Coordinates of C-alpha atoms and ligand atoms in Angstrom, one line a residue:
M1 CA -22.2 29.1 66.8
T2 CA -22.3 26.6 63.9
T3 CA -19.7 26.4 61.1
Q4 CA -21.2 23.3 59.3
T5 CA -23.2 25.1 56.7
V6 CA -20.8 27.9 55.8
P7 CA -18.9 27.9 52.6
Q8 CA -15.4 26.3 52.7
V9 CA -13.1 28.1 50.4
G10 CA -9.8 26.7 49.2
H11 CA -7.0 28.2 47.2
L12 CA -7.1 28.0 43.5
I13 CA -3.9 26.6 42.1
G14 CA -3.6 25.3 38.6
G15 CA -7.4 24.5 38.4
E16 CA -7.4 22.7 41.8
T17 CA -9.0 24.1 44.9
P18 CA -7.0 22.6 47.9
A19 CA -8.8 23.5 51.1
D20 CA -6.5 22.5 53.9
N21 CA -5.7 24.4 57.1
L22 CA -9.1 26.1 57.1
R23 CA -9.7 29.2 59.3
D24 CA -13.0 30.8 60.4
V25 CA -13.9 34.2 59.0
H26 CA -16.2 36.1 61.4
D27 CA -18.9 38.6 60.6
P28 CA -17.6 42.0 61.9
G29 CA -21.2 43.0 62.7
R30 CA -22.0 39.7 64.6
L31 CA -18.7 38.6 66.0
D32 CA -20.2 35.3 67.3
E33 CA -21.1 34.2 63.7
V34 CA -18.7 32.4 61.4
V35 CA -19.5 33.2 57.7
A36 CA -17.0 31.1 55.9
Q37 CA -13.9 28.9 56.4
V38 CA -11.0 29.8 54.3
A39 CA -7.7 28.0 53.6
V40 CA -4.5 29.6 55.0
G41 CA -1.6 29.2 52.7
T42 CA 2.2 28.9 53.0
A43 CA 5.2 29.9 50.9
E44 CA 5.0 26.4 49.4
D45 CA 1.4 27.1 48.2
V46 CA 2.7 30.3 46.7
D47 CA 5.4 28.5 44.9
R48 CA 3.0 25.9 43.5
A49 CA 0.6 28.7 42.3
V50 CA 3.4 30.7 40.7
R51 CA 4.7 27.7 38.9
A52 CA 1.2 26.8 37.7
A53 CA 0.9 30.4 36.4
H54 CA 4.4 30.3 34.8
A55 CA 3.5 27.0 33.0
A56 CA 0.2 28.5 31.7
F57 CA 1.9 31.8 30.6
P58 CA 3.2 30.8 27.1
G59 CA -0.2 29.5 26.0
W60 CA -2.1 32.5 27.3
R61 CA 0.4 35.0 25.9
D62 CA 0.0 33.3 22.5
T63 CA -3.8 33.3 22.6
P64 CA -5.0 35.9 20.1
A65 CA -6.0 39.1 22.0
A66 CA -9.5 38.9 20.5
E67 CA -10.0 35.5 22.0
R68 CA -8.7 36.7 25.4
V69 CA -11.2 39.6 25.2
Q70 CA -14.1 37.2 24.5
K71 CA -13.2 35.2 27.6
L72 CA -12.9 38.3 29.8
L73 CA -16.2 39.6 28.6
A74 CA -17.7 36.2 29.5
A75 CA -16.0 36.5 32.8
A76 CA -17.6 40.0 33.3
D77 CA -21.0 38.4 32.7
L78 CA -20.2 35.7 35.3
L79 CA -19.1 38.4 37.8
A80 CA -22.2 40.4 37.3
G81 CA -24.3 37.3 37.9
S82 CA -22.3 36.3 40.9
G83 CA -22.9 39.7 42.5
E84 CA -26.6 39.0 43.0
E85 CA -25.8 35.7 44.8
L86 CA -22.5 36.7 46.6
A87 CA -23.1 40.3 47.7
P88 CA -24.8 39.2 51.0
L89 CA -21.8 37.0 51.8
L90 CA -19.5 39.9 51.1
V91 CA -21.5 42.1 53.5
R92 CA -21.1 39.5 56.2
E93 CA -17.3 39.3 55.6
H94 CA -16.4 43.0 55.2
G95 CA -19.2 44.7 57.2
G96 CA -20.5 47.0 54.5
V97 CA -24.2 47.5 53.7
L98 CA -25.7 45.6 50.8
W99 CA -25.6 48.4 48.2
E100 CA -21.9 48.9 48.9
A101 CA -21.2 45.2 48.2
Q102 CA -23.3 45.3 45.1
T103 CA -21.4 48.4 44.0
D104 CA -18.2 46.5 44.4
F105 CA -19.4 43.7 42.0
A106 CA -20.8 46.3 39.6
L107 CA -17.6 48.4 39.5
G108 CA -15.5 45.2 39.1
T109 CA -17.7 44.1 36.2
G110 CA -17.3 47.6 34.6
V111 CA -13.6 47.5 34.9
L112 CA -13.4 44.1 33.2
Q113 CA -15.6 45.3 30.4
H114 CA -13.9 48.6 29.9
T115 CA -10.4 47.1 30.0
S116 CA -11.4 44.4 27.5
S117 CA -12.8 47.0 25.1
L118 CA -9.4 48.8 25.0
V119 CA -6.9 46.0 24.8
E120 CA -6.9 45.2 21.1
D121 CA -6.1 48.8 20.1
F122 CA -3.7 49.1 23.0
L123 CA -1.6 46.1 21.9
R124 CA -1.3 47.2 18.2
P125 CA 2.4 47.7 17.5
V126 CA 3.7 51.1 16.6
E127 CA 5.6 50.8 13.3
F128 CA 8.1 53.0 11.4
D129 CA 9.1 52.1 7.9
D130 CA 11.7 54.3 6.1
E131 CA 14.6 54.0 3.7
Q132 CA 17.0 52.9 6.5
S133 CA 15.0 50.5 8.5
F134 CA 11.8 49.0 9.7
I135 CA 11.0 49.5 13.4
S136 CA 8.2 47.8 15.4
V137 CA 7.6 48.8 19.0
E138 CA 5.5 46.0 20.5
K139 CA 3.8 45.6 23.9
V140 CA 4.4 42.2 25.4
P141 CA 3.1 40.7 28.7
R142 CA 5.6 40.6 31.6
G143 CA 4.9 36.9 32.7
V144 CA 3.4 36.0 36.0
A145 CA 1.8 38.9 37.8
A146 CA 0.9 38.9 41.5
A147 CA -2.1 40.9 42.9
I148 CA -2.4 41.7 46.6
V149 CA -5.6 43.3 47.7
P150 CA -7.2 44.7 50.9
W151 CA -10.7 44.0 52.3
N152 CA -12.6 47.2 51.8
M153 CA -13.6 46.8 48.1
P154 CA -12.1 43.5 47.3
V155 CA -13.9 42.8 44.0
V156 CA -13.2 46.0 42.1
L157 CA -9.7 46.3 43.5
T158 CA -8.9 42.7 42.3
M159 CA -10.4 43.5 38.8
M160 CA -8.2 46.6 38.5
K161 CA -5.3 44.2 38.5
L162 CA -6.8 41.0 37.0
A163 CA -8.4 42.8 34.0
P164 CA -5.2 44.5 32.6
A165 CA -3.0 41.5 33.6
L166 CA -5.0 38.8 31.8
A167 CA -6.1 41.0 28.9
T168 CA -2.5 41.7 27.9
G169 CA -1.5 38.0 28.2
N170 CA 0.0 37.7 31.7
T171 CA -1.1 35.0 34.1
L172 CA -2.0 35.9 37.7
V173 CA -1.7 34.8 41.3
L174 CA -4.0 36.7 43.6
K175 CA -3.7 37.0 47.4
P176 CA -7.0 38.3 48.9
S177 CA -7.2 39.9 52.3
P178 CA -7.9 37.4 55.1
F179 CA -10.7 39.8 56.2
A180 CA -12.8 39.4 53.0
P181 CA -11.6 36.4 51.1
A182 CA -14.7 34.2 50.5
A183 CA -17.2 36.0 48.2
L184 CA -14.3 37.2 46.0
T185 CA -12.8 33.7 45.7
L186 CA -16.1 32.0 45.0
A187 CA -16.7 34.4 42.1
L188 CA -13.1 33.9 40.8
Q189 CA -13.5 30.1 40.9
K190 CA -16.3 30.5 38.3
I191 CA -14.2 32.8 36.2
A192 CA -11.2 30.5 36.4
A193 CA -13.2 27.6 35.2
Q194 CA -13.7 29.4 31.9
L195 CA -10.0 30.0 31.4
P196 CA -7.1 27.6 30.7
S197 CA -5.9 26.0 33.9
G198 CA -3.2 28.0 35.7
V199 CA -4.1 31.4 34.1
L200 CA -5.8 32.6 37.3
N201 CA -4.7 31.4 40.7
V202 CA -5.5 32.4 44.3
V203 CA -3.5 31.8 47.5
H204 CA -5.0 32.8 50.8
G205 CA -3.2 33.9 53.8
E206 CA -1.5 36.6 55.8
G207 CA 1.5 38.9 55.2
D208 CA 3.9 35.9 54.9
V209 CA 2.0 34.7 51.8
G210 CA 2.1 38.2 50.4
A211 CA 5.8 38.5 51.1
A212 CA 6.5 35.1 49.5
L213 CA 4.7 36.3 46.3
C214 CA 6.7 39.6 46.3
S215 CA 10.0 37.8 46.5
H216 CA 9.3 34.9 44.2
P217 CA 11.8 35.0 41.3
L218 CA 9.2 34.0 38.7
V219 CA 6.8 36.8 39.6
R220 CA 7.6 39.7 37.2
K221 CA 4.9 42.2 38.3
V222 CA 3.2 43.1 41.6
G223 CA 0.0 45.0 41.7
F224 CA -0.6 46.0 45.4
T225 CA -3.4 47.9 47.1
G226 CA -3.2 48.4 50.8
G227 CA -1.6 50.5 53.5
T228 CA 1.5 52.6 53.1
A229 CA 3.4 50.7 55.8
T230 CA 2.8 47.3 54.1
A231 CA 3.8 48.8 50.8
Q232 CA 7.2 49.6 52.2
K233 CA 7.6 45.8 53.0
V234 CA 6.4 45.1 49.4
I235 CA 9.2 47.3 48.0
E236 CA 11.8 45.6 50.2
A237 CA 10.6 42.1 49.3
T238 CA 10.5 42.8 45.6
S239 CA 13.9 44.5 45.5
G240 CA 15.9 41.3 45.4
T241 CA 14.4 40.3 42.0
I242 CA 13.9 43.8 40.4
K243 CA 10.1 43.6 39.7
N244 CA 7.8 46.1 38.3
V245 CA 5.5 47.3 41.1
T246 CA 2.2 49.3 41.1
L247 CA 1.2 50.6 44.6
E248 CA -2.3 51.9 45.4
L249 CA -2.1 53.1 49.0
G250 CA -3.8 55.2 51.6
G251 CA -4.9 58.7 51.4
N252 CA -6.0 61.7 53.4
D253 CA -8.1 63.4 50.8
P254 CA -8.9 67.1 51.3
A255 CA -12.2 68.6 50.3
I256 CA -11.9 72.4 49.8
V257 CA -15.2 74.3 50.1
L258 CA -15.0 77.7 48.5
D259 CA -16.9 80.7 49.8
D260 CA -19.4 80.7 46.8
A261 CA -20.4 77.0 47.4
D262 CA -24.1 76.2 47.8
I263 CA -24.1 74.5 51.2
D264 CA -27.1 72.2 50.6
A265 CA -26.0 71.1 47.1
T266 CA -22.4 70.5 48.5
L267 CA -23.6 68.4 51.4
E268 CA -25.9 66.4 49.2
R269 CA -23.0 65.1 47.2
M270 CA -20.1 65.4 49.6
L271 CA -21.6 63.2 52.3
K272 CA -21.7 60.3 49.8
G273 CA -17.9 60.4 50.0
V274 CA -17.4 60.7 53.8
Y275 CA -19.2 57.9 55.7
T276 CA -19.8 55.5 52.9
R277 CA -18.2 52.1 53.7
T278 CA -17.9 53.5 57.3
G279 CA -15.2 55.8 56.0
Q280 CA -13.0 52.9 55.0
I281 CA -12.4 54.0 51.4
C282 CA -8.9 55.0 50.2
F283 CA -10.2 58.1 48.5
A284 CA -12.9 59.0 51.0
V285 CA -13.2 62.7 52.0
K286 CA -11.0 62.7 55.1
R287 CA -10.5 66.4 55.9
I288 CA -12.9 69.2 55.0
Y289 CA -11.7 72.8 54.7
V290 CA -14.4 75.5 55.1
P291 CA -14.0 79.3 54.7
R292 CA -14.1 80.9 58.2
G293 CA -17.1 83.1 57.1
L294 CA -19.1 80.0 56.1
Y295 CA -17.9 77.8 58.9
A296 CA -20.7 77.9 61.5
R297 CA -23.5 77.5 58.9
F298 CA -21.7 74.7 57.1
A299 CA -20.8 72.8 60.3
D300 CA -24.4 73.1 61.7
A301 CA -25.9 71.8 58.4
F302 CA -23.3 69.1 58.2
C303 CA -24.0 67.8 61.7
D304 CA -27.8 68.0 61.1
R305 CA -27.5 65.6 58.1
V306 CA -25.0 63.2 59.8
N307 CA -27.3 63.0 62.7
E308 CA -29.9 61.3 60.5
Y309 CA -27.6 58.3 60.0
A310 CA -28.5 54.9 61.5
V311 CA -25.7 52.4 62.1
G312 CA -26.3 48.7 62.1
H313 CA -25.6 45.4 60.5
G314 CA -25.0 45.6 56.7
L315 CA -28.0 43.3 55.9
D316 CA -30.4 45.6 57.8
P317 CA -32.0 47.7 55.1
Q318 CA -32.2 50.6 57.5
A319 CA -28.5 50.8 58.1
S320 CA -26.8 53.9 56.6
F321 CA -23.5 52.1 57.2
G322 CA -22.1 49.1 59.0
P323 CA -19.4 48.2 61.4
L324 CA -15.6 48.6 60.9
N325 CA -14.0 45.6 59.3
N326 CA -11.7 44.2 62.0
E327 CA -10.4 44.6 65.5
A328 CA -7.2 46.4 64.6
Q329 CA -9.2 48.9 62.6
F330 CA -11.7 49.3 65.5
K331 CA -8.8 49.9 68.0
K332 CA -7.2 52.4 65.6
V333 CA -10.4 54.4 65.2
T334 CA -11.5 54.3 68.8
D335 CA -8.0 55.4 69.8
L336 CA -8.2 58.4 67.4
L337 CA -11.6 59.2 68.9
D338 CA -10.1 59.1 72.4
R339 CA -7.2 61.3 71.4
T340 CA -9.5 63.8 69.7
R341 CA -11.9 63.8 72.7
N342 CA -8.9 64.7 75.0
S343 CA -7.8 67.6 72.7
S344 CA -9.0 71.2 72.3
A345 CA -11.2 70.3 69.4
Q346 CA -14.9 69.6 69.7
L347 CA -15.8 65.9 69.0
I348 CA -19.5 65.4 68.3
Q349 CA -21.0 62.0 68.2
L350 CA -24.1 61.8 66.0
G351 CA -26.6 59.3 64.5
R352 CA -28.3 56.4 66.2
K353 CA -27.7 52.7 66.9
L354 CA -30.2 50.5 65.0
D355 CA -29.9 47.6 67.5
P356 CA -28.4 48.8 70.8
S357 CA -28.6 45.3 72.3
S358 CA -26.2 43.8 69.8
W359 CA -24.0 46.9 69.5
D360 CA -21.1 45.4 71.4
N361 CA -21.2 42.2 69.3
G362 CA -19.6 44.0 66.4
Y363 CA -17.0 46.7 65.5
Y364 CA -19.7 49.4 65.5
V365 CA -18.8 53.1 65.7
L366 CA -21.3 56.0 65.4
P367 CA -20.5 58.8 63.0
H368 CA -18.4 61.6 64.5
V369 CA -17.7 65.2 63.3
V370 CA -14.8 67.2 64.7
R371 CA -15.4 71.0 64.9
D372 CA -13.1 73.8 65.7
V373 CA -10.1 71.6 65.0
E374 CA -6.6 72.7 63.8
H375 CA -5.3 71.4 60.5
T376 CA -2.3 70.0 62.4
A377 CA -4.4 67.9 64.7
P378 CA -3.9 64.1 64.4
V379 CA -7.5 63.7 63.2
S380 CA -6.6 66.1 60.3
C381 CA -3.2 64.6 59.4
E382 CA -3.7 60.8 59.8
E383 CA -5.8 58.6 57.6
Q384 CA -8.7 57.8 59.9
F385 CA -10.3 55.0 57.8
G386 CA -13.4 55.3 60.0
P387 CA -16.6 57.4 60.4
I388 CA -15.0 60.5 61.8
V389 CA -14.1 63.7 59.8
P390 CA -12.6 67.1 60.8
L391 CA -14.1 70.4 59.6
I392 CA -11.2 72.9 59.5
A393 CA -11.7 76.6 59.1
Y394 CA -9.4 78.5 56.7
D395 CA -8.8 82.2 55.9
D396 CA -7.8 82.4 52.3
E397 CA -7.0 80.3 49.2
E398 CA -3.2 80.4 49.6
Q399 CA -3.5 79.1 53.1
V400 CA -5.9 76.3 52.2
I401 CA -3.8 75.2 49.1
G402 CA -0.7 75.1 51.3
W403 CA -2.6 73.0 53.9
A404 CA -4.2 70.6 51.3
N405 CA -0.8 70.0 49.7
G406 CA 1.2 69.8 52.9
S407 CA 0.4 66.2 53.5
D408 CA 2.5 63.0 52.9
Y409 CA -0.5 61.7 51.0
G410 CA -1.8 62.6 47.6
L411 CA -4.6 60.3 46.4
G412 CA -7.9 62.1 45.8
S413 CA -9.1 65.6 46.5
S414 CA -12.0 67.9 45.7
V415 CA -13.0 71.6 45.2
W416 CA -16.6 72.7 45.9
T417 CA -17.8 75.9 44.2
S418 CA -20.5 77.4 42.1
D419 CA -17.9 78.9 39.7
P420 CA -16.6 76.2 37.3
D421 CA -13.5 78.3 36.2
R422 CA -12.5 79.0 39.8
G423 CA -12.9 75.3 40.6
L424 CA -10.7 74.3 37.6
S425 CA -8.0 76.8 38.4
L426 CA -7.8 75.7 42.0
A427 CA -8.0 72.0 41.1
R428 CA -4.9 72.5 38.9
R429 CA -2.9 73.7 42.0
I430 CA -3.7 70.6 44.1
E431 CA -1.0 67.9 44.4
A432 CA -2.9 64.6 44.1
G433 CA -3.6 61.7 41.7
S434 CA -7.2 62.9 41.2
T435 CA -9.1 66.2 41.9
F436 CA -12.8 66.2 41.5
I437 CA -15.0 69.4 41.3
N438 CA -18.3 69.3 43.1
T439 CA -18.1 65.5 43.6
H440 CA -15.9 63.2 45.7
S441 CA -17.3 59.7 46.0
F442 CA -17.8 56.5 43.9
E443 CA -19.9 58.7 41.5
S444 CA -16.7 60.7 40.8
L445 CA -14.9 57.8 39.2
D446 CA -14.7 57.5 35.5
L447 CA -12.8 54.6 33.9
R448 CA -11.3 57.0 31.4
M449 CA -9.5 58.8 34.3
P450 CA -6.3 57.0 35.5
F451 CA -6.6 56.3 39.2
G452 CA -3.7 56.3 41.7
G453 CA -1.7 58.5 44.1
I454 CA 1.4 60.5 44.5
K455 CA 3.9 60.7 47.4
S456 CA 2.9 58.1 50.1
S457 CA -0.3 57.3 48.3
G458 CA 1.4 55.2 45.7
I459 CA 3.3 54.6 42.5
G460 CA 1.6 54.1 39.2
R461 CA -2.0 54.3 37.9
E462 CA -4.9 51.8 37.4
F463 CA -7.9 52.0 35.0
G464 CA -7.9 52.2 31.2
T465 CA -4.7 52.4 29.1
A466 CA -2.7 53.6 32.1
G467 CA -3.7 50.4 33.9
L468 CA -2.9 48.2 30.8
N469 CA 0.5 49.9 30.5
A470 CA 1.5 48.6 34.0
Y471 CA 1.3 45.0 32.8
V472 CA 3.3 45.2 29.6
E473 CA 6.9 45.7 28.6
E474 CA 7.8 47.5 25.4
H475 CA 9.8 45.3 23.0
S476 CA 11.6 47.4 20.3
I477 CA 12.5 45.6 17.1
R478 CA 14.6 47.2 14.3
R479 CA 15.6 45.7 11.0
L480 CA 18.2 47.6 9.0
K481 CA 17.6 47.7 5.2
Ligands
NAD1 P1 -2.9 46.1 54.5 O1 -1.8 46.9 53.9 O2 -2.9 45.7 55.9 O3 -3.2 44.8 53.7 C1 -3.3 44.8 52.2 C2 -2.9 43.4 51.7 O4 -1.5 43.2 51.9 C3 -3.6 42.3 52.4 O5 -4.0 41.3 51.5 C4 -2.5 41.8 53.4 O6 -2.7 40.5 53.8 C5 -1.3 41.9 52.5 N1 0.0 42.0 53.3 C6 0.2 42.2 54.6 N2 1.5 42.2 54.9 C7 2.1 42.0 53.7 C8 3.5 41.8 53.3 N3 4.5 42.0 54.2 N4 3.8 41.6 52.0 C9 2.8 41.6 51.1 N5 1.5 41.6 51.4 C10 1.2 41.9 52.7 O7 -4.2 47.0 54.2 P2 -5.7 46.8 54.6 O8 -5.8 47.1 56.1 O9 -6.1 45.5 54.1 O10 -6.4 48.0 53.8 C11 -6.5 49.3 54.2 C12 -5.5 50.2 53.5 O11 -5.6 50.0 52.1 C13 -5.8 51.6 53.8 O12 -4.6 52.3 54.0 C14 -6.4 52.1 52.5 O13 -6.3 53.5 52.3 C15 -5.7 51.3 51.5 N6 -6.4 51.2 50.2 C16 -5.9 51.9 49.1 C17 -6.7 51.9 47.9 C18 -6.2 52.6 46.7 O14 -6.6 52.3 45.6 N7 -5.3 53.6 46.8 C19 -7.9 51.2 47.9 C20 -8.3 50.6 49.0 C21 -7.6 50.6 50.2

């Protein structure tokens, strides 16, 4: 195993890239390979980065919005260009297949461009001028924003915070996940070089670095994407200094198939949202409800298609999907498989191993389908975050709506039907941040739709003007005549 030729990735603090205390990042599909060495930070690094961002704030805030937009559009071009070069490195850090890593860069670029296109109108003050007074309601940046992101789609999840933060005049300190820090940071280094020093900073590390950011008194906003249990710690850590917080958390998205759905057309689109990224997407389809009368046909057709998948390293062009990202995730998923195997449900392992000889050198799991399973089973109620999905039979719409809504989560959801009106009226009854009709995957996303969850799936929304709103305060000014 050699580490000599791998990228060494430091923090990014006030334009410097200190690279001390480096730690190896391993390929989750070839565990004996080191793909990068990345700095591990401390609370002192966080303090230096926050102070650099704080010092850069007045200058960036007072930069005309049109000029900020120009710089962010140039950053979007840089990000798109970096995608070509850095997507293979991202594959080797996070375990996805190449098109998934490329999609991450492409979605991130789109978020930067779309947010930039909105911000000048968004920041225009709302004014009232009458006999009594002149009122101006203005949107002002909060100050230093912190972004904390996970490993599954690190580029777009970062851009969902960076774009609205910087466009509205905040400065930023980002903490990437230790499980996918390198490709993201190498792209951000290029972007930061085009911005005034201190506007964009990065500190690497574990939960202690995230906690130090959350509790820092100069941080006025935290944009967090990750698990619900970590979010509880974020809320605790931010409570001492009363910060604004946006939380994008886990989900257990229901997909409700109606009795008039075309099975082939449904599977063609639905499967894009089940096993993509090895099931490690917050708004992946995680439980599928099928009318009892359609169940056997649907489940047979579902299994036939899933059986065509091949699992292997993300750089193998034949791989439908890659390994899980890390050991904890692997243990969690294999434990859920064991519990399901030992239950009354039918656990079916499908697909094939692309390279059986190196299977145990990565966190590989074949796709699984769970048939004849109760909606109360752990595999139906927990966020699996892996290539396993339950198919649950239901008897009528009231029952399935009750089941879909009877979850602590409420991120995405979908209805599958050949009747648009029926789909819309059922969609309106689902408790979730988003409901898609006849789609539930990356292709369902539209930047005009605010993205986020309810209940344990989060607080607040990202994308578009909803996302911009999270990074400004309203400042009301009134002059009496
Ligand atoms: P995680 O919660 O373990 O980690 C997320 C980030 O928080 C990482 O950078 C981590 O280092 C950091 N962190 C850990 N402890 C912290 C602390 N005490 N204070 C502050 N930061 C801390 O999540 P993960 O395993 O990286 O990602 C998987 C989870 O993320 C899943 O639950 C998934 O559903 C969720 N997710 C949600 C969305 C969404 O938009 N809703 C998108 C992607 C992933």
